[in-house]
Coordinates of C-alpha atoms in Angstrom, one line a residue:
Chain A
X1 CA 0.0 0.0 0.0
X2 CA 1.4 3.4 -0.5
X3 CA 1.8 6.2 1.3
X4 CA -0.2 10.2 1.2
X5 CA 2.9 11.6 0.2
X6 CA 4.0 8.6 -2.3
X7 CA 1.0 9.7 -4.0
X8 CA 1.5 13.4 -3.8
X9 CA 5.1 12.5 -5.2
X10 CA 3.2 10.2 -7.9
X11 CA 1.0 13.1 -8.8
X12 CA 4.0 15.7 -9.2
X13 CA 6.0 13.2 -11.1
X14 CA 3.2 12.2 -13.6
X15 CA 3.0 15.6 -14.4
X16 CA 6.7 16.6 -15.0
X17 CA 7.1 13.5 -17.2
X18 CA 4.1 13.1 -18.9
X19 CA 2.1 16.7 -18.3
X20 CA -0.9 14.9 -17.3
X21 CA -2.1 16.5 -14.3
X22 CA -4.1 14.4 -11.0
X23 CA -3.8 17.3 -9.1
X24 CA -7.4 18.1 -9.2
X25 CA -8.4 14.5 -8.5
X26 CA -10.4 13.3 -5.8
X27 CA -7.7 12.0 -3.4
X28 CA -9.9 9.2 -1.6
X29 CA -10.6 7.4 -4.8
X30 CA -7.5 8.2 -6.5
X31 CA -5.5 6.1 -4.0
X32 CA -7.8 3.6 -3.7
X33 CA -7.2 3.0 -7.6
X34 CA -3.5 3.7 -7.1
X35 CA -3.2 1.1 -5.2
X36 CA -4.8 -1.4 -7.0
X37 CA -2.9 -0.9 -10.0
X38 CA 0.0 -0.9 -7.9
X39 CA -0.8 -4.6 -6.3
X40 CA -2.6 -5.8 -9.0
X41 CA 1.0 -5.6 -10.9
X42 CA 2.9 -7.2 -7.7
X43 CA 4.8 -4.1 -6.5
X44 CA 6.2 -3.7 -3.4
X45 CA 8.4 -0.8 -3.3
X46 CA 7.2 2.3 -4.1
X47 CA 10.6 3.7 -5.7
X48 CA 10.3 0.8 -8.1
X49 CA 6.5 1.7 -9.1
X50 CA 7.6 5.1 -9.8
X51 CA 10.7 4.4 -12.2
X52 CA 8.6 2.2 -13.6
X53 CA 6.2 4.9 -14.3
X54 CA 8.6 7.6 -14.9
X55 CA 11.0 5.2 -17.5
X56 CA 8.2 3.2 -19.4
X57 CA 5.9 5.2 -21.4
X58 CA 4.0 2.0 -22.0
X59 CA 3.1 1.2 -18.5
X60 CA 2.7 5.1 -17.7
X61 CA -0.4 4.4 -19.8
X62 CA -1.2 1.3 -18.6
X63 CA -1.4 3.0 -15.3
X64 CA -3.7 5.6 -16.4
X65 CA -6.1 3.4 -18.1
X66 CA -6.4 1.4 -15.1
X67 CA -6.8 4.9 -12.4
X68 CA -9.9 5.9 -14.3
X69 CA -13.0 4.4 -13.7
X70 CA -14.7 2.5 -16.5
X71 CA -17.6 1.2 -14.8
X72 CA -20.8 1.8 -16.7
X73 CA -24.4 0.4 -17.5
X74 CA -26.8 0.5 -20.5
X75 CA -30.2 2.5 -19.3
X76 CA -28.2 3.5 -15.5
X77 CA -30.8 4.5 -13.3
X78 CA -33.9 4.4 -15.3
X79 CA -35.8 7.1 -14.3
X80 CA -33.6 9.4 -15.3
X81 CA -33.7 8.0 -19.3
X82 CA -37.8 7.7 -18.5
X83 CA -37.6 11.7 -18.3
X84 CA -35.4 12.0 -21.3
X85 CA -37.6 10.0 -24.0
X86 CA -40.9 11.6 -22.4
X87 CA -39.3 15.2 -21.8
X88 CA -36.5 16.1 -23.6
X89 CA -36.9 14.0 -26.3
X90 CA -40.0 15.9 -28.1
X91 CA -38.3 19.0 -27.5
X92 CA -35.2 18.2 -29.1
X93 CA -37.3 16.6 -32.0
X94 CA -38.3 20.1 -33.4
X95 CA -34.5 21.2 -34.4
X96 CA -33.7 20.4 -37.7
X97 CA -30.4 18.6 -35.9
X98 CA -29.1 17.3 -32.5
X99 CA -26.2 17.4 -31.5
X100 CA -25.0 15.4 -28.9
X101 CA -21.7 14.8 -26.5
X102 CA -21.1 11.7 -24.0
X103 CA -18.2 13.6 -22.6
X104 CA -16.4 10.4 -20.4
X105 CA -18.1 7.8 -22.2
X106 CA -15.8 4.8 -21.2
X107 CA -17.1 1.6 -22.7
X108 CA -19.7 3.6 -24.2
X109 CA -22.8 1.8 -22.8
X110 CA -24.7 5.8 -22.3
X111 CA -24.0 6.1 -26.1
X112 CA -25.7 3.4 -27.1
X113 CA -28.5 3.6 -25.1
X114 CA -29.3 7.0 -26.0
X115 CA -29.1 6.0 -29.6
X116 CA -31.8 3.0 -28.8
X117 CA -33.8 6.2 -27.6
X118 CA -33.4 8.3 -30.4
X119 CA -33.9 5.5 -33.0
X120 CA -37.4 5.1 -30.7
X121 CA -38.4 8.7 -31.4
X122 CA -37.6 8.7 -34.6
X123 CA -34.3 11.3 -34.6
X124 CA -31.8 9.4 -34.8
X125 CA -31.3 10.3 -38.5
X126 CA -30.9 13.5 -37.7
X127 CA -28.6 13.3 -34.7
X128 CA -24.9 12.9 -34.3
X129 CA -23.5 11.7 -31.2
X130 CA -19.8 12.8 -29.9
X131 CA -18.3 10.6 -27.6
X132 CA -15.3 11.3 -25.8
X133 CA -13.0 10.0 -22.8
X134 CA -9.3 10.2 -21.8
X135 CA -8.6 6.6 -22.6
X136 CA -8.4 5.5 -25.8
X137 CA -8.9 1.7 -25.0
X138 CA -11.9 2.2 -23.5
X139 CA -12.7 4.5 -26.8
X140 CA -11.6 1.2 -29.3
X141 CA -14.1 -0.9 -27.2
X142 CA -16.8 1.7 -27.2
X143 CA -16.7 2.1 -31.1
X144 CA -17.2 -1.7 -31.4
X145 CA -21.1 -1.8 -29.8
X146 CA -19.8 -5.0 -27.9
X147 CA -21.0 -5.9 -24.4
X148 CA -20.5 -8.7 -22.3
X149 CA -23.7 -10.8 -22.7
X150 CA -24.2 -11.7 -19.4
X151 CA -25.3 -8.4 -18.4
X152 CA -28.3 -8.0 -21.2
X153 CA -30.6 -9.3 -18.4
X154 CA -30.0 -6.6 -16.1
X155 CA -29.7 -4.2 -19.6
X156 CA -33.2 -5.2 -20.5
X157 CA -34.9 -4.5 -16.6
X158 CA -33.6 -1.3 -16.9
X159 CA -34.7 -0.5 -20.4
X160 CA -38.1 -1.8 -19.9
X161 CA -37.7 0.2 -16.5
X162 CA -37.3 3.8 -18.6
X163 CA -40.3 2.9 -20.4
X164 CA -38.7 0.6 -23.7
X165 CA -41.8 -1.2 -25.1
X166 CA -39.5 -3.0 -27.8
X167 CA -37.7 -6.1 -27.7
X168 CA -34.4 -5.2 -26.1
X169 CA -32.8 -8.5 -27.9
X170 CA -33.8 -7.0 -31.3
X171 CA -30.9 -4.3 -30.5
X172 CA -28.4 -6.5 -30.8
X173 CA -26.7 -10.2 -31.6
X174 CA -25.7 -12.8 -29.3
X175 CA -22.3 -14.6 -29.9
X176 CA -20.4 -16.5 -27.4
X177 CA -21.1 -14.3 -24.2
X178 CA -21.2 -11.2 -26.1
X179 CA -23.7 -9.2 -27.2
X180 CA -23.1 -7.0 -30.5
X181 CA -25.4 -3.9 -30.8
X182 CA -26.8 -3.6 -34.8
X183 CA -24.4 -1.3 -36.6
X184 CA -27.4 0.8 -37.5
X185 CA -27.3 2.4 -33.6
X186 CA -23.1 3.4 -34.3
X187 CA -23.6 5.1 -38.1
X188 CA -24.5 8.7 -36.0
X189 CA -21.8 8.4 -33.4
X190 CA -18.1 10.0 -33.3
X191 CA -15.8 8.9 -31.3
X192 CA -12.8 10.6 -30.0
X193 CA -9.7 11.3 -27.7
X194 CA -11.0 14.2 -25.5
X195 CA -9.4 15.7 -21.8
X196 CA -11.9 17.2 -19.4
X197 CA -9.1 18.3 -17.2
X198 CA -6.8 20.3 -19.9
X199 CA -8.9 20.5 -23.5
X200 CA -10.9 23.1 -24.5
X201 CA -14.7 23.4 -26.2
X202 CA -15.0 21.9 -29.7
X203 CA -18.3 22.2 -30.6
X204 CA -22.0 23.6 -29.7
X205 CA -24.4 21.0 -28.5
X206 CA -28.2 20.6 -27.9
X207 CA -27.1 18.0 -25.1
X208 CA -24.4 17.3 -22.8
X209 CA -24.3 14.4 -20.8
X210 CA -21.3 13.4 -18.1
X211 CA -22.5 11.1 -15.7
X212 CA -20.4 9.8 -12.8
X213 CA -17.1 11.1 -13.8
X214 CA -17.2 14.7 -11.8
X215 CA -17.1 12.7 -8.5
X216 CA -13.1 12.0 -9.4
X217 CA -12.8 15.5 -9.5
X218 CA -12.5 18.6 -6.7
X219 CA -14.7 20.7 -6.4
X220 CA -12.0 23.7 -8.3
X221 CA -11.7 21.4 -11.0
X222 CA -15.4 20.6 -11.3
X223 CA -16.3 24.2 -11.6
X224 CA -13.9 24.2 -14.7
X225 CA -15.6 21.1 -15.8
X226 CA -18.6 22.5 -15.7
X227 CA -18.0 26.0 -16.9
X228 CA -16.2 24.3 -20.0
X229 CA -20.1 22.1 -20.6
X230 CA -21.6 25.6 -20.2
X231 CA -19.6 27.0 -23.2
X232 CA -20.4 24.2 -25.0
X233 CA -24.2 24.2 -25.0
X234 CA -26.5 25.8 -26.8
X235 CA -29.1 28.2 -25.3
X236 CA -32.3 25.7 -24.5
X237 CA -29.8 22.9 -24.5
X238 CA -29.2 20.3 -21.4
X239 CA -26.6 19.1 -19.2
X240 CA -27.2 15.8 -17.7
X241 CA -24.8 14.8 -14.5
X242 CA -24.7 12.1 -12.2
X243 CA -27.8 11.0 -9.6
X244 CA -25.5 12.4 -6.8
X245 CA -23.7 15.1 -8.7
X246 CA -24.7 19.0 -9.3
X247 CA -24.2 22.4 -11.0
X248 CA -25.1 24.4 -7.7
X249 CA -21.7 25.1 -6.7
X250 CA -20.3 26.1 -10.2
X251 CA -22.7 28.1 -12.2
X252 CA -24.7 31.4 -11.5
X253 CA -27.7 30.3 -10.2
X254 CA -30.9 31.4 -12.5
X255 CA -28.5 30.7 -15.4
X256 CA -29.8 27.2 -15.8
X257 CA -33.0 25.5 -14.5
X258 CA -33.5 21.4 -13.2
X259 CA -36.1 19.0 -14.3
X260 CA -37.8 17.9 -11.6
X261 CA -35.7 15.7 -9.4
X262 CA -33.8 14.5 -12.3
X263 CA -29.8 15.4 -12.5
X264 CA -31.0 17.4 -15.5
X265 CA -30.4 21.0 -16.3
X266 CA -31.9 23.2 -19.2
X267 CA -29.2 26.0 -19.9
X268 CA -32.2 29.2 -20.0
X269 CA -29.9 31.8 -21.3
Chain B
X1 CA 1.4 15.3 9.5
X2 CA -1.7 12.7 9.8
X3 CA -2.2 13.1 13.6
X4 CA -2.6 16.8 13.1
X5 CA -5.6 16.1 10.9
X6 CA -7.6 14.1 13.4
X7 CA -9.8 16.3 15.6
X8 CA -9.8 15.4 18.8
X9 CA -14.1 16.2 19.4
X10 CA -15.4 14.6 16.5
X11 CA -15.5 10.6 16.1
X12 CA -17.7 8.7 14.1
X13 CA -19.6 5.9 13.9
X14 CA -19.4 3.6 11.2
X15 CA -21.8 0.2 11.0
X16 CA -22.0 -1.9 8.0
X17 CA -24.4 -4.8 7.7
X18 CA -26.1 -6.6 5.0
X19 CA -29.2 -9.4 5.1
X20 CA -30.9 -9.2 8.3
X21 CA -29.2 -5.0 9.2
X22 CA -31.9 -2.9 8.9
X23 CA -34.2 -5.0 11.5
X24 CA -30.7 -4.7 13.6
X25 CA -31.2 -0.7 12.5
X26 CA -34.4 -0.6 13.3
X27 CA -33.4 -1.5 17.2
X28 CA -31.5 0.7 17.6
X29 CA -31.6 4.4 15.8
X30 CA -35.3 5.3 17.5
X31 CA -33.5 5.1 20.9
X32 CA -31.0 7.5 20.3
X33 CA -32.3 11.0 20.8
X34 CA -29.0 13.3 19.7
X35 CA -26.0 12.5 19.2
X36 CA -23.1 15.6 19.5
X37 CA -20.1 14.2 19.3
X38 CA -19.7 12.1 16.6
X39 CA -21.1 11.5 13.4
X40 CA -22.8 8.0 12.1
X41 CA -22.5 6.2 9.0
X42 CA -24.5 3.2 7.4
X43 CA -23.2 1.2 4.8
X44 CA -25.9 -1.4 4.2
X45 CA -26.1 -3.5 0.9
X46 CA -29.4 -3.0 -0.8
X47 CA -30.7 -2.8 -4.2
X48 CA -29.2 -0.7 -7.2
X49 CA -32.2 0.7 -8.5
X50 CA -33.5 1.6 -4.4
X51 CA -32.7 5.6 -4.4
X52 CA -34.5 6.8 -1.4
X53 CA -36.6 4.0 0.3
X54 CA -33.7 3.6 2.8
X55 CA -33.3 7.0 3.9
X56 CA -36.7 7.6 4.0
X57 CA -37.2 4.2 6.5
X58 CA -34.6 5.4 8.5
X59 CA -35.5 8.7 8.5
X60 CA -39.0 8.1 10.1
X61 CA -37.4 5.9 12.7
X62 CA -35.0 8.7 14.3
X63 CA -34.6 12.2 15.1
X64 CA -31.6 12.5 14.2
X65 CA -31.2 14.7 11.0
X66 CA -30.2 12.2 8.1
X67 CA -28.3 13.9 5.5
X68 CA -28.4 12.6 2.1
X69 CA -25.1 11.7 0.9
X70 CA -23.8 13.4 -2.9
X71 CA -20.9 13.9 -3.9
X72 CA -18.6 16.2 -1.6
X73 CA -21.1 16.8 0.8
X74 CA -19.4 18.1 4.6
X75 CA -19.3 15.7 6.8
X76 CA -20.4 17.0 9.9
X77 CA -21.1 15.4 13.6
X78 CA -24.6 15.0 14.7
X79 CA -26.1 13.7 11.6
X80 CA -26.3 10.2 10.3
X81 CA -25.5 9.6 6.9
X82 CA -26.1 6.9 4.7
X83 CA -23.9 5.2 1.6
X84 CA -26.5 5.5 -1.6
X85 CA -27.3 2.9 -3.6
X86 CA -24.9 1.8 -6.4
X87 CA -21.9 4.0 -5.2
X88 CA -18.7 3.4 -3.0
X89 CA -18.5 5.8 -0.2
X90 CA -15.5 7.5 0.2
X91 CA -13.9 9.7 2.7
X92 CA -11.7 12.3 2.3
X93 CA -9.7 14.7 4.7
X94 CA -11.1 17.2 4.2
X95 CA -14.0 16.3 6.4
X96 CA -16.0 15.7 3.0
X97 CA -17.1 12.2 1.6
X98 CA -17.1 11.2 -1.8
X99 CA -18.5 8.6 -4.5
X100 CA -16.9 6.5 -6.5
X101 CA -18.6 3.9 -8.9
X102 CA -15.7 1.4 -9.7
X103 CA -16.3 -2.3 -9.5
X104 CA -18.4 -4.2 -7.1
X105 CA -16.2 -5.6 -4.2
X106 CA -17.5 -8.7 -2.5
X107 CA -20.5 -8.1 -5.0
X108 CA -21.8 -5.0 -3.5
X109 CA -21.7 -1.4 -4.3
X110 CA -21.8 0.6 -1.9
X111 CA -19.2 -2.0 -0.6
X112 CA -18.6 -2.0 3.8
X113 CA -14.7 -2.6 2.9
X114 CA -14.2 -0.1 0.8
X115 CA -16.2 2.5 3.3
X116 CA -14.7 1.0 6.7
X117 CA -10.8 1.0 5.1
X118 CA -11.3 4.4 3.9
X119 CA -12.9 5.8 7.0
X120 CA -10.2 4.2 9.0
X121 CA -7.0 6.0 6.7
X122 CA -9.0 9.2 8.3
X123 CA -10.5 8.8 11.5
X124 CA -7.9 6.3 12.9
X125 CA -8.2 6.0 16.6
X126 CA -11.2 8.0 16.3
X127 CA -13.4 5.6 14.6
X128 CA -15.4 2.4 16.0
X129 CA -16.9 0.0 13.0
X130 CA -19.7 -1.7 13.9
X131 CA -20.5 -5.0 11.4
X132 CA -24.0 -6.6 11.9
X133 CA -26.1 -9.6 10.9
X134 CA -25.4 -10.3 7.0
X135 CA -24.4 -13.6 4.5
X136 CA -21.6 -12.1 2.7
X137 CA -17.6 -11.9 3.6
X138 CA -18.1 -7.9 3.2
X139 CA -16.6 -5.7 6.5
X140 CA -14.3 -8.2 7.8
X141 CA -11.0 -6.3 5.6
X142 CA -12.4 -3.3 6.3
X143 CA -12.8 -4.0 10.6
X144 CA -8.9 -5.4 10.3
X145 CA -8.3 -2.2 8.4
X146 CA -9.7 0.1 11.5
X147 CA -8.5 -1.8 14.0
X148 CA -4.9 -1.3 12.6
X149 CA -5.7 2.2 12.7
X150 CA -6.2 2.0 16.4
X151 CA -9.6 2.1 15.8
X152 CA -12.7 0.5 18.0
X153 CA -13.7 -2.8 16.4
X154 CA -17.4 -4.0 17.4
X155 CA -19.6 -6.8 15.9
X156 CA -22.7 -7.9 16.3
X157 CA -23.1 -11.4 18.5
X158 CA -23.8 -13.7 15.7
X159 CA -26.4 -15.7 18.1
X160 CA -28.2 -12.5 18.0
X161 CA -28.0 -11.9 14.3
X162 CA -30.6 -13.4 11.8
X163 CA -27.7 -13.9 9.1
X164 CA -24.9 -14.7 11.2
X165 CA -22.3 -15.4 8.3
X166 CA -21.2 -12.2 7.8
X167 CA -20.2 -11.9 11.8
X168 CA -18.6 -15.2 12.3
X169 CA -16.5 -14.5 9.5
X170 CA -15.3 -11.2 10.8
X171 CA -14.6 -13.1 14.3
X172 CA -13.0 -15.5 12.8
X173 CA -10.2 -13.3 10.8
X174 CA -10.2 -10.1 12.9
X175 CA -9.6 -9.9 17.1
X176 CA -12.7 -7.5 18.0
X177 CA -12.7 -5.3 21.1
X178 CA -16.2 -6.2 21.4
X179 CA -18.5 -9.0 20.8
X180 CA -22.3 -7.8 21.4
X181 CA -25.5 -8.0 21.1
X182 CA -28.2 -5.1 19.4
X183 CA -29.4 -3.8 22.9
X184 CA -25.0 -3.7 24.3
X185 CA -24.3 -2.0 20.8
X186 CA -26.9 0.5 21.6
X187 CA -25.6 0.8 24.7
X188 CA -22.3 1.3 23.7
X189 CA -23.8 4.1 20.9
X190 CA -25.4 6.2 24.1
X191 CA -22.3 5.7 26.0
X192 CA -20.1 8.0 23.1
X193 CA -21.2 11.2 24.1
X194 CA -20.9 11.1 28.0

């Protein structure tokens, strides 16, 4: 296990080396995944984990792959996609396009499940999904529509859950313990290398969504974040967070205004 | 460095539990009427899609205010706080907690490890984990964990629990200060303050 200030020296050297900055991370979680990269690959001395890290470009990025969290779920807490197809949805349908970002999409499971939902309304012809993350593994994976089969049971709940009245199996093929989604769902989506922590805007979108990835951040960093999404959003567009993440510390207040109880914000001017 | 970090008036409360807690729970948060001192946290297992039907339960059984937990919320003595469904519970030093959503450890999220070793890399000596009735090997790394923190290590008398794997297996691997039953732990609760 390491030590506070093994991390804190982790965290400096990282960023001299490499210019990738942990800084702003949330410390609690960051060691937590520190040190399970750093037993998971048999260390035992801390000066060796950090040569290692400092010498080999290769593991450097192995490391960071393995920090960040790429824990996600198709249709993640129900409710929450139940508001978008009966809310947002319709309103989004009268613009002649929709642009979308998935900004920390990991694996990519949000992506596709919004694109179930715009197929559903009818929009997704005239949508284009950007999806981004740090990690350009999880990025290869995402592009791919493949998910391990074993969780399409759980998948299905929580579509039907959000109000899916199709056959969830009809989205995709199963083939030993995966499950393929239909290529037709990936034709409207980009996918690309993107850093919350140091890039800047590169587009205007009608949506925003970054669910469960601000928690890793402080609360300086998360203003940023957020401040960045702002910039990035059109008038009338939306910025969907986590269930137990908000705006309230970041923006103006009266800027932007919640649906409901829903981690959902309408950007109002 | 650490030891200047700890504060000397506020220790906190942490009980983890899984099948068979909440009736545990249930025995014991209407009896307390304030507590000043310290803070108290409840890692339970329960379902991902559950949001709020925990906190509400609780909240009806105690007047204690129960804060709901988001992300980087203060951490304060005198309210009980609860881990939410389908997060890790973090805590940090700067007397904030914090979510996390990596993998499920012993197939839970919120996981009573991941909580009870975090807690103790903070709260040290001033922590005491409480692990009740459950049939899951979750809690007993995270009591070793406080108690080599010089923390307070309590579980629940497995006689007295309806699931008693989850405390047999933390006697068995961990030496507790305390081996008790729901009315002793409550006890033991009321006893913090005075």
């Amino acid at each position: 296990m390491i030590e506070d200030i093994e991390l804190e020296t982790l965290i400096n050297e990282v960023y001299e080396y490499y210019g990738f900055d942990f800084g702003s991370y949330s410390r609690a979680s960051l060691k937590r995944r520190v040190n399970r990269i750093y037993q998971l690959d048999g260390f035992t001395h801390f000066e060796d984990f950090l040569s290692k890290v400092r010498y080999d470009p290769e593991y450097y990025k192995h490391m960071v792959d393995e920090i960040t969290v790429n824990v996600t779920e198709m249709f993640r807490d129900p409710a929450f996609y139940t508001v978008i197809r009966n809310q947002i949805l319709p309103l989004l349908g009268t613009k002649p396009f929709i642009r979308l970002w998935h900004a920390g999409c990991s694996t990519g499971e949000e992506v596709y499940s919004m694109a179930i939902l715009l197929k559903e309304a009818g929009l997704l012809h005239k949508s284009l999904i950007y999806a981004t993350d740090i990690n350009a593994k999880v990025l290869d994976s995402a592009k791919k529509g493949i998910f391990p089969l074993r969780m399409m049971k759980e998948y299905s709940e929580n579509y039907r859950d959000s109000g899916g009245k199709e056959d969830f199996s009809s989205y995709y093929t199963a083939n030993y313990g995966i499950a393929k989604f239909n290529d037709d769902l990936a034709q409207k989506m980009v996918f690309s290398q993107h850093n919350l922590v140091s890039d800047t805007s590169f587009n205007e979108f009608d949506m925003i969504f970054c669910r469960n990835v601000l928690i890793y951040f402080d609360n300086e960093l998360q203003k940023r974040v957020i401040n960045l999404f702002d910039d990035s959003l059109a008038v009338l567009g939306f910025l969907a967070l986590g269930t137990k993440e908000t705006i309230k510390y970041s923006i103006a207040p009266g800027k932007y205004k919640q649906l409901e109880r829903e981690k959902i914000w309408r950007k109002i001017r | 460095m650490e030891k200047d970090q700890i504060d000397p008036d506020f220790s906190v409360v942490i009980i983890g539990g899984s099948a068979g807690s909440l009736n545990a729970l249930m025995q014991i948060l209407p009896h307390l009427s304030e507590i000043k001192s310290f803070a108290i946290v409840i890692v339970v297992h329960r379902k991902s899609t559950d949001e709020q039907t925990l906190e509400e339960l609780i909240a009806l059984k105690t007047i204690i205010n129960v804060k709901p937990v988001e992300d980087k919320v203060p951490f304060l003595p005198g309210f009980i706080y609860i881990a939410p469904s389908n997060y890790h519970l973090l805590f940090e030093k700067n007397r904030t907690l914090s979510l996390d959503t990596s993998e499920k450890i012993n197939y839970s999220r919120p996981s009573i490890d991941v909580s009870f070793e975090s807690a103790a890399e903070v709260y040290k000596s001033n922590l005491t984990g409480i692990l009740l009735s459950g049939s899951n090997a979750d809690g007993t790394l995270g009591l070793k964990a406080i108690q080599k923190e010089g923390g307070t290590v309590i579980i629940q008398d497995p006689k007295s629990a309806e699931m008693p794997y989850m405390p047999n297996n933390a006697i068995q691997n961990t030496v507790p200060d305390y081996i008790l039953n729901i009315k002793e732990i409550l006890q033991f609760i009321l006893s913090i303050d005075n």
